[in-house]
Amino acid sequence: MRNFFRSLLPMVCLAFSIPGVISAGISVEGGLTREKTAGRGETYQGVITIKNQGDTPQELKIYQSDYRFTCEGVTSYGNPGEDPRSNAGWIAFSPGRFSVPPQERATLNYTVIVPDDEALLGTYWSMLMIECIPESSPEASGAQKERNFSLGITQVMRYAVQMITHLGETGEKKIRFLQTKILKEGSSRILQVDMENIGERLLRPRLWCELYHEDGTSPGRFQGEQYRIFPNTSKRFTIDISSVSTGSYQALVVADCGENDLFGAMYTLKFDQ
């Protein structure tokens, strides 16, 4: 088991809204991730299909953003290309703005040109943001340009499509366990584990743990969650261990990333109630 014990968004973003001002009915077909393994110097293309399920035309604008998150729940969308692992500068897309007729589809075309750079290793990513433009917005086509300023609140809907490029099989896979806590939530007992991807490739760990009494017996294996963690980002995982009786245990906590990529840590846990 290689690497074992090496280390012991549909996303809808809404602004403030008022009833009746809604850009509804837009959906991105095929999911919100476009993922490709490519070589240095390689070019690949794709399309994102957008459907307007509403009864009126929907105007859209497309733009790029970087994307990061932490186990504390902080998510940031930085300027495209600023993050060291951003591939935003590799991506060209068109059109940048268009309208989708009611009950019809439109396609967003993109091309990814991977630099021919031997220094590139592992996974690179960014976001293509697909944002609805409400008819009431000053950005809408045909909107009257008033000389006087006015203040209003409009609901904005946007989808974030993750654009992920893996450089072949290059890059190290490595996870660090940051912090572990036992939480009581009503009658439930939750094992909370924060993990950070300190390697160079995207990982999809599924968390599980085995508990052992001092006499070596075990109440079993407990399955947790599975999340995607990009390099230099972190995520909070939880495992429900409510069925475990009070006492002191040795806990083997494992981040199973598939194949032979397992990362584990040992903890001593004590349950008083």
Coordinates of C-alpha atoms in Angstrom, one line a residue:
M1 CA 0.0 0.0 0.0
R2 CA 2.1 2.8 -1.3
N3 CA 2.0 6.1 0.6
F4 CA 0.3 4.4 3.6
F5 CA 1.3 6.3 6.8
R6 CA 3.4 8.7 4.8
S7 CA 1.6 11.3 6.8
L8 CA 0.6 10.2 10.6
L9 CA -19.7 23.2 -7.3
P10 CA -24.5 22.9 -8.8
M11 CA -23.1 26.1 -7.1
V12 CA -25.6 28.9 -7.1
C13 CA -24.3 32.2 -5.7
L14 CA -27.0 34.7 -4.7
A15 CA -26.8 38.4 -4.0
F16 CA -29.4 40.2 -1.9
S17 CA -32.8 39.7 -3.6
I18 CA -36.3 41.1 -3.7
P19 CA -39.3 38.9 -4.7
G20 CA -40.1 38.7 -8.3
V21 CA -36.7 39.7 -9.6
I22 CA -35.3 36.3 -10.4
S23 CA -33.1 34.9 -13.3
A24 CA -34.4 31.4 -13.2
G25 CA -34.5 28.4 -15.5
I26 CA -30.8 28.2 -16.5
S27 CA -29.0 24.9 -16.1
V28 CA -25.6 23.7 -17.1
E29 CA -25.8 20.2 -18.6
G30 CA -23.2 17.6 -17.9
G31 CA -22.2 18.8 -14.5
L32 CA -20.1 21.6 -13.1
T33 CA -16.7 20.0 -13.7
R34 CA -14.6 19.7 -16.8
E35 CA -11.6 17.5 -16.1
K36 CA -8.8 16.4 -18.5
T37 CA -5.5 14.7 -18.3
A38 CA -3.1 16.2 -20.8
G39 CA 0.6 16.5 -21.6
R40 CA 2.8 19.5 -21.7
G41 CA 2.3 21.4 -24.9
E42 CA -1.0 19.7 -25.7
T43 CA -4.2 21.5 -26.8
Y44 CA -7.7 20.3 -26.1
Q45 CA -11.2 21.6 -26.6
G46 CA -14.6 21.2 -25.2
V47 CA -18.1 22.7 -25.0
I48 CA -20.4 23.6 -22.1
T49 CA -24.1 23.3 -22.9
I50 CA -26.5 25.7 -21.2
K51 CA -30.2 25.2 -21.3
N52 CA -32.8 27.9 -20.7
Q53 CA -35.8 26.1 -19.2
G54 CA -37.7 29.3 -18.6
D55 CA -40.3 31.1 -20.7
T56 CA -38.2 34.3 -21.5
P57 CA -34.8 34.8 -23.1
Q58 CA -31.9 34.8 -20.6
E59 CA -28.8 36.9 -21.2
L60 CA -25.5 35.5 -19.8
K61 CA -22.0 36.7 -19.3
I62 CA -18.9 34.5 -19.0
Y63 CA -15.8 35.3 -17.0
Q64 CA -12.9 33.6 -15.2
S65 CA -11.9 33.3 -11.6
D66 CA -9.4 31.4 -9.5
Y67 CA -10.8 29.2 -6.7
R68 CA -9.6 28.2 -3.3
F69 CA -11.1 26.9 0.0
T70 CA -10.1 26.0 3.5
C71 CA -11.3 23.6 6.2
E72 CA -12.6 26.6 8.2
G73 CA -15.2 27.2 5.5
V74 CA -13.5 30.1 3.8
T75 CA -13.9 30.1 0.0
S76 CA -12.2 32.6 -2.2
Y77 CA -12.5 33.5 -5.9
G78 CA -9.4 35.3 -6.8
N79 CA -8.4 37.2 -10.0
P80 CA -7.8 34.7 -12.8
G81 CA -4.2 33.5 -13.1
E82 CA -2.9 34.9 -9.8
D83 CA -2.9 31.5 -8.0
P84 CA 0.3 29.5 -8.6
R85 CA -1.8 26.6 -9.7
S86 CA -4.3 28.5 -11.8
N87 CA -4.8 27.3 -15.4
A88 CA -6.9 30.4 -16.2
G89 CA -4.3 31.7 -18.6
W90 CA -4.3 28.5 -20.6
I91 CA -8.0 28.8 -21.4
A92 CA -9.7 30.7 -24.2
F93 CA -13.5 30.7 -24.4
S94 CA -16.3 32.1 -26.6
P95 CA -18.7 33.7 -26.7
G96 CA -18.2 35.9 -23.6
R97 CA -21.7 37.1 -23.7
F98 CA -24.9 35.8 -25.3
S99 CA -28.6 35.2 -24.9
V100 CA -30.3 31.8 -24.7
P101 CA -33.9 31.7 -26.1
P102 CA -36.6 30.2 -23.9
Q103 CA -36.7 26.4 -24.0
E104 CA -33.5 26.2 -26.1
R105 CA -29.8 25.5 -25.6
A106 CA -26.6 27.4 -26.3
T107 CA -23.0 26.2 -26.3
L108 CA -20.0 27.8 -24.7
N109 CA -16.8 26.7 -26.5
Y110 CA -13.4 26.5 -24.8
T111 CA -9.9 25.7 -25.8
V112 CA -7.1 24.8 -23.3
I113 CA -3.5 25.3 -24.4
V114 CA -1.1 23.6 -21.9
P115 CA 2.3 25.3 -21.8
D116 CA 5.2 23.3 -22.9
D117 CA 7.0 23.8 -19.6
E118 CA 8.9 21.0 -17.8
A119 CA 8.4 22.8 -14.5
L120 CA 4.6 22.0 -14.6
L121 CA 3.7 19.2 -12.3
G122 CA 0.4 17.8 -11.0
T123 CA -3.0 19.5 -11.1
Y124 CA -4.0 23.0 -12.2
W125 CA -7.5 24.5 -12.1
S126 CA -9.7 27.6 -12.3
M127 CA -13.3 28.5 -12.8
L128 CA -15.5 29.6 -15.7
M129 CA -18.3 31.7 -14.2
I130 CA -21.6 31.7 -16.0
E131 CA -23.7 34.5 -14.7
C132 CA -27.3 35.5 -15.5
I133 CA -28.0 39.1 -16.3
P134 CA -31.5 40.1 -15.1
E135 CA -33.5 42.3 -17.4
S136 CA -33.6 44.9 -14.7
S137 CA -29.8 45.1 -14.6
P138 CA -28.0 48.1 -16.1
E139 CA -25.8 45.5 -17.8
A140 CA -28.7 44.1 -19.8
S141 CA -28.7 44.6 -23.5
G142 CA -31.0 47.4 -24.4
A143 CA -31.1 48.8 -20.9
Q144 CA -31.8 52.6 -20.9
K145 CA -28.8 54.6 -19.7
E146 CA -30.2 57.1 -17.2
R147 CA -28.3 60.2 -16.2
N148 CA -29.3 59.9 -12.6
F149 CA -27.9 57.2 -10.3
S150 CA -30.4 54.9 -8.5
L151 CA -30.0 52.3 -5.8
G152 CA -31.5 48.9 -6.2
I153 CA -31.1 45.3 -5.1
T154 CA -31.2 42.5 -7.7
Q155 CA -30.8 38.8 -7.3
V156 CA -28.0 37.3 -9.4
M157 CA -27.6 33.7 -10.2
R158 CA -24.3 32.2 -11.4
Y159 CA -22.8 28.8 -12.0
A160 CA -19.2 28.0 -11.5
V161 CA -17.7 25.4 -13.8
Q162 CA -14.4 23.9 -12.5
M163 CA -11.8 23.7 -15.2
I164 CA -9.3 21.1 -14.1
T165 CA -6.1 20.0 -16.0
H166 CA -3.9 17.1 -14.8
L167 CA -0.3 17.1 -16.2
G168 CA -0.2 13.4 -17.1
E169 CA 0.6 11.3 -14.0
T170 CA 3.1 13.8 -12.7
G171 CA 3.0 15.4 -9.2
E172 CA 3.3 14.1 -5.7
K173 CA 0.3 12.9 -3.7
K174 CA 0.4 13.9 -0.1
I175 CA -2.1 14.7 2.7
R176 CA -1.5 16.2 6.1
F177 CA -3.8 15.7 9.1
L178 CA -4.3 19.1 10.7
Q179 CA -6.7 18.7 13.6
T180 CA -9.1 16.1 15.1
K181 CA -12.0 16.8 17.4
I182 CA -14.9 14.9 19.0
L183 CA -18.2 16.9 18.7
K184 CA -21.4 16.3 20.5
E185 CA -24.5 17.1 18.5
G186 CA -27.6 16.2 20.5
S187 CA -27.4 12.5 20.9
S188 CA -24.8 12.1 18.1
R189 CA -21.1 11.9 18.6
I190 CA -19.1 13.1 15.6
L191 CA -15.4 12.7 14.8
Q192 CA -14.2 15.8 13.0
V193 CA -11.0 15.6 11.0
D194 CA -9.4 18.5 9.1
M195 CA -7.0 17.6 6.2
E196 CA -4.8 19.5 3.9
N197 CA -3.5 18.5 0.5
I198 CA 0.2 19.3 0.6
G199 CA 1.0 17.5 -2.6
E200 CA 0.8 18.5 -6.2
R201 CA -2.2 16.5 -7.5
L202 CA -6.0 16.7 -6.9
L203 CA -7.1 14.0 -4.4
R204 CA -10.5 12.6 -3.6
P205 CA -10.0 11.1 -0.2
R206 CA -12.8 9.1 1.5
L207 CA -12.3 9.1 5.3
W208 CA -12.8 6.1 7.5
C209 CA -11.6 5.0 10.9
E210 CA -11.2 1.9 13.0
L211 CA -11.3 2.0 16.8
Y212 CA -9.6 -0.4 19.2
H213 CA -10.2 -1.0 22.9
E214 CA -7.2 -1.4 25.2
D215 CA -7.7 -5.2 25.0
G216 CA -7.4 -5.1 21.2
T217 CA -11.0 -5.6 20.4
S218 CA -12.7 -3.3 17.9
P219 CA -16.3 -2.0 17.6
G220 CA -15.7 -1.9 13.8
R221 CA -14.9 0.4 11.0
F222 CA -16.8 3.7 10.5
Q223 CA -17.2 5.3 7.1
G224 CA -17.0 9.0 6.6
E225 CA -17.3 11.5 3.8
Q226 CA -15.5 11.9 0.5
Y227 CA -14.5 15.3 -0.9
R228 CA -12.3 16.7 -3.5
I229 CA -9.2 18.5 -2.2
F230 CA -7.0 20.5 -4.6
P231 CA -3.3 21.1 -3.8
N232 CA -2.7 23.7 -1.1
T233 CA -6.3 23.6 0.0
S234 CA -7.9 21.9 3.0
K235 CA -11.3 20.3 3.9
R236 CA -13.2 19.3 7.0
F237 CA -14.4 15.7 7.1
T238 CA -16.8 14.1 9.7
I239 CA -17.5 10.5 10.8
D240 CA -20.6 9.5 12.9
I241 CA -19.4 7.3 15.7
S242 CA -22.5 7.6 17.9
S243 CA -22.8 3.9 18.3
V244 CA -19.5 3.6 20.1
S245 CA -19.7 3.1 23.9
T246 CA -17.9 5.2 26.4
G247 CA -14.3 4.5 27.1
S248 CA -10.8 5.0 25.8
Y249 CA -9.8 4.0 22.3
Q250 CA -6.9 4.0 19.8
A251 CA -8.2 5.3 16.5
L252 CA -6.7 4.6 13.2
V253 CA -7.9 7.3 10.8
V254 CA -7.4 6.8 7.1
A255 CA -7.8 9.0 4.1
D256 CA -8.4 6.5 1.3
C257 CA -7.6 8.2 -2.1
G258 CA -8.1 5.1 -4.2
E259 CA -5.8 2.5 -5.6
N260 CA -2.8 2.3 -3.3
D261 CA -2.9 5.9 -2.1
L262 CA -3.7 5.7 1.6
F263 CA -2.7 8.2 4.3
G264 CA -3.2 7.4 8.0
A265 CA -2.8 8.8 11.5
M266 CA -3.2 7.3 14.9
Y267 CA -5.1 9.1 17.8
T268 CA -6.1 8.3 21.3
L269 CA -9.8 9.1 21.8
K270 CA -11.7 9.1 25.1
F271 CA -15.5 9.2 25.2
D272 CA -16.9 10.2 28.6
Q273 CA -20.6 10.1 27.6

